[in-house]
Amino acid sequence: MSDFGQDTIGGQGSGSTLIEEQVQNIEPGDHERNAHYVRKEKIVESAVLGIPVIALCGKTWVPGRDPQKFPVCPICKEIYDGLRPEDPKSANPDK
């Protein structure tokens, strides 16, 4: 993909299609098409006991699909990135 906004999901048209697709990606029901962030111990617990897990974005379900086959949920990613400590090297580039 070239510069942001130049290419779209379908490969034709203006950058507006890309923005529309991103907005549609977080509509209700689209959580089924994404991999979500969940605590590791909860995944194991769910696999053993069959109980639902709760993702960072709030989705509740019993995992059963290979998460490697799906894009990461943008809401989970945003929350996860906000939880991670800032890299000390990027905070103080002089050191």
PDB file of C-alpha atoms in Angstrom:
ATOM      1  CA  MET A   1       0.000   0.000   0.000  1.00  0.00           C
ATOM      2  CA  SER A   2       1.339   3.439  -0.844  1.00  0.00           C
ATOM      3  CA  ASP A   3       0.758   6.710   1.037  1.00  0.00           C
ATOM      4  CA  PHE A   4      -2.125   6.706   3.513  1.00  0.00           C
ATOM      5  CA  GLY A   5      -5.401   7.542   1.853  1.00  0.00           C
ATOM      6  CA  GLN A   6      -4.193   6.757  -1.659  1.00  0.00           C
ATOM      7  CA  ASP A   7      -5.241   3.097  -1.757  1.00  0.00           C
ATOM      8  CA  THR A   8      -8.539   1.713  -0.537  1.00  0.00           C
ATOM      9  CA  ILE A   9      -9.705  -1.690   0.558  1.00  0.00           C
ATOM     10  CA  GLY A  10     -10.897  -2.472  -2.967  1.00  0.00           C
ATOM     11  CA  GLY A  11      -7.854  -0.886  -4.578  1.00  0.00           C
ATOM     12  CA  GLN A  12      -9.859   1.767  -6.412  1.00  0.00           C
ATOM     13  CA  GLY A  13     -11.271   5.190  -5.628  1.00  0.00           C
ATOM     14  CA  SER A  14     -10.430   7.749  -2.983  1.00  0.00           C
ATOM     15  CA  GLY A  15      -9.305   7.224   0.593  1.00  0.00           C
ATOM     16  CA  SER A  16     -12.892   7.529   1.834  1.00  0.00           C
ATOM     17  CA  THR A  17     -13.528   3.806   1.303  1.00  0.00           C
ATOM     18  CA  LEU A  18     -10.721   2.939   3.726  1.00  0.00           C
ATOM     19  CA  ILE A  19     -12.209   5.209   6.380  1.00  0.00           C
ATOM     20  CA  GLU A  20     -15.681   3.745   5.856  1.00  0.00           C
ATOM     21  CA  GLU A  21     -14.298   0.218   6.232  1.00  0.00           C
ATOM     22  CA  GLN A  22     -12.565   1.158   9.486  1.00  0.00           C
ATOM     23  CA  VAL A  23     -15.786   2.617  10.856  1.00  0.00           C
ATOM     24  CA  GLN A  24     -17.749  -0.458   9.795  1.00  0.00           C
ATOM     25  CA  ASN A  25     -15.166  -2.700  11.451  1.00  0.00           C
ATOM     26  CA  ILE A  26     -16.218  -1.559  14.926  1.00  0.00           C
ATOM     27  CA  GLU A  27     -19.976  -1.842  14.405  1.00  0.00           C
ATOM     28  CA  PRO A  28     -21.962  -4.326  16.531  1.00  0.00           C
ATOM     29  CA  GLY A  29     -21.447  -7.929  15.429  1.00  0.00           C
ATOM     30  CA  ASP A  30     -18.097  -7.314  13.776  1.00  0.00           C
ATOM     31  CA  HIS A  31     -16.316  -8.597  16.886  1.00  0.00           C
ATOM     32  CA  GLU A  32     -16.815 -12.057  15.354  1.00  0.00           C
ATOM     33  CA  ARG A  33     -14.323 -11.162  12.610  1.00  0.00           C
ATOM     34  CA  ASN A  34     -11.457 -10.158  14.909  1.00  0.00           C
ATOM     35  CA  ALA A  35      -8.937 -11.694  17.271  1.00  0.00           C
ATOM     36  CA  HIS A  36      -9.220 -10.218  20.760  1.00  0.00           C
ATOM     37  CA  TYR A  37      -6.870  -9.621  23.693  1.00  0.00           C
ATOM     38  CA  VAL A  38      -7.657 -11.752  26.753  1.00  0.00           C
ATOM     39  CA  ARG A  39      -5.541 -12.686  29.795  1.00  0.00           C
ATOM     40  CA  LYS A  40      -3.598 -15.904  29.105  1.00  0.00           C
ATOM     41  CA  GLU A  41      -4.819 -17.641  32.257  1.00  0.00           C
ATOM     42  CA  LYS A  42      -8.423 -16.956  31.226  1.00  0.00           C
ATOM     43  CA  ILE A  43      -7.844 -18.619  27.836  1.00  0.00           C
ATOM     44  CA  VAL A  44      -6.560 -21.764  29.575  1.00  0.00           C
ATOM     45  CA  GLU A  45      -9.457 -21.676  32.035  1.00  0.00           C
ATOM     46  CA  SER A  46     -11.921 -21.346  29.165  1.00  0.00           C
ATOM     47  CA  ALA A  47     -10.327 -24.227  27.261  1.00  0.00           C
ATOM     48  CA  VAL A  48     -10.483 -26.517  30.313  1.00  0.00           C
ATOM     49  CA  LEU A  49     -13.848 -25.518  31.771  1.00  0.00           C
ATOM     50  CA  GLY A  50     -15.637 -24.133  28.701  1.00  0.00           C
ATOM     51  CA  ILE A  51     -16.483 -20.856  30.402  1.00  0.00           C
ATOM     52  CA  PRO A  52     -16.646 -17.554  28.494  1.00  0.00           C
ATOM     53  CA  VAL A  53     -13.797 -15.050  28.502  1.00  0.00           C
ATOM     54  CA  ILE A  54     -14.036 -11.257  28.392  1.00  0.00           C
ATOM     55  CA  ALA A  55     -11.790  -9.354  25.968  1.00  0.00           C
ATOM     56  CA  LEU A  56     -10.372  -5.909  26.667  1.00  0.00           C
ATOM     57  CA  CYS A  57     -13.040  -4.444  24.371  1.00  0.00           C
ATOM     58  CA  GLY A  58     -15.814  -6.092  26.394  1.00  0.00           C
ATOM     59  CA  LYS A  59     -16.705  -8.949  24.039  1.00  0.00           C
ATOM     60  CA  THR A  60     -17.698 -12.092  25.952  1.00  0.00           C
ATOM     61  CA  TRP A  61     -17.458 -15.494  24.250  1.00  0.00           C
ATOM     62  CA  VAL A  62     -16.038 -19.009  24.488  1.00  0.00           C
ATOM     63  CA  PRO A  63     -12.971 -19.064  22.211  1.00  0.00           C
ATOM     64  CA  GLY A  64     -12.946 -21.756  19.583  1.00  0.00           C
ATOM     65  CA  ARG A  65     -11.336 -20.316  16.454  1.00  0.00           C
ATOM     66  CA  ASP A  66      -7.688 -19.829  15.576  1.00  0.00           C
ATOM     67  CA  PRO A  67      -6.976 -16.145  16.366  1.00  0.00           C
ATOM     68  CA  GLN A  68      -4.054 -16.170  13.908  1.00  0.00           C
ATOM     69  CA  LYS A  69      -6.608 -16.212  11.067  1.00  0.00           C
ATOM     70  CA  PHE A  70      -8.200 -12.887  12.036  1.00  0.00           C
ATOM     71  CA  PRO A  71      -7.061  -9.266  12.323  1.00  0.00           C
ATOM     72  CA  VAL A  72      -6.659  -7.885  15.835  1.00  0.00           C
ATOM     73  CA  CYS A  73      -9.687  -6.065  17.208  1.00  0.00           C
ATOM     74  CA  PRO A  74      -8.872  -2.341  16.894  1.00  0.00           C
ATOM     75  CA  ILE A  75     -10.524  -1.540  20.227  1.00  0.00           C
ATOM     76  CA  CYS A  76      -8.571  -4.263  22.069  1.00  0.00           C
ATOM     77  CA  LYS A  77      -5.342  -3.070  20.453  1.00  0.00           C
ATOM     78  CA  GLU A  78      -5.973   0.552  21.430  1.00  0.00           C
ATOM     79  CA  ILE A  79      -6.702  -0.420  25.031  1.00  0.00           C
ATOM     80  CA  TYR A  80      -3.703  -2.785  25.210  1.00  0.00           C
ATOM     81  CA  ASP A  81      -1.350  -0.150  23.798  1.00  0.00           C
ATOM     82  CA  GLY A  82      -2.593   2.268  26.454  1.00  0.00           C
ATOM     83  CA  LEU A  83      -1.843  -0.245  29.219  1.00  0.00           C
ATOM     84  CA  ARG A  84       1.723  -0.986  28.185  1.00  0.00           C
ATOM     85  CA  PRO A  85       4.464   1.043  29.878  1.00  0.00           C
ATOM     86  CA  GLU A  86       6.202   3.548  27.654  1.00  0.00           C
ATOM     87  CA  ASP A  87       9.566   2.429  26.271  1.00  0.00           C
ATOM     88  CA  PRO A  88      12.247   4.225  28.354  1.00  0.00           C
ATOM     89  CA  LYS A  89      14.447   4.629  25.267  1.00  0.00           C
ATOM     90  CA  SER A  90      11.747   6.514  23.375  1.00  0.00           C
ATOM     91  CA  ALA A  91      10.921   8.668  26.414  1.00  0.00           C
ATOM     92  CA  ASN A  92      14.542   9.794  26.835  1.00  0.00           C
ATOM     93  CA  PRO A  93      16.384   9.562  23.489  1.00  0.00           C
ATOM     94  CA  ASP A  94      19.562  11.214  24.894  1.00  0.00           C
ATOM     95  CA  LYS A  95      20.474   8.129  26.942  1.00  0.00           C
TER      96      LYS A  95
END
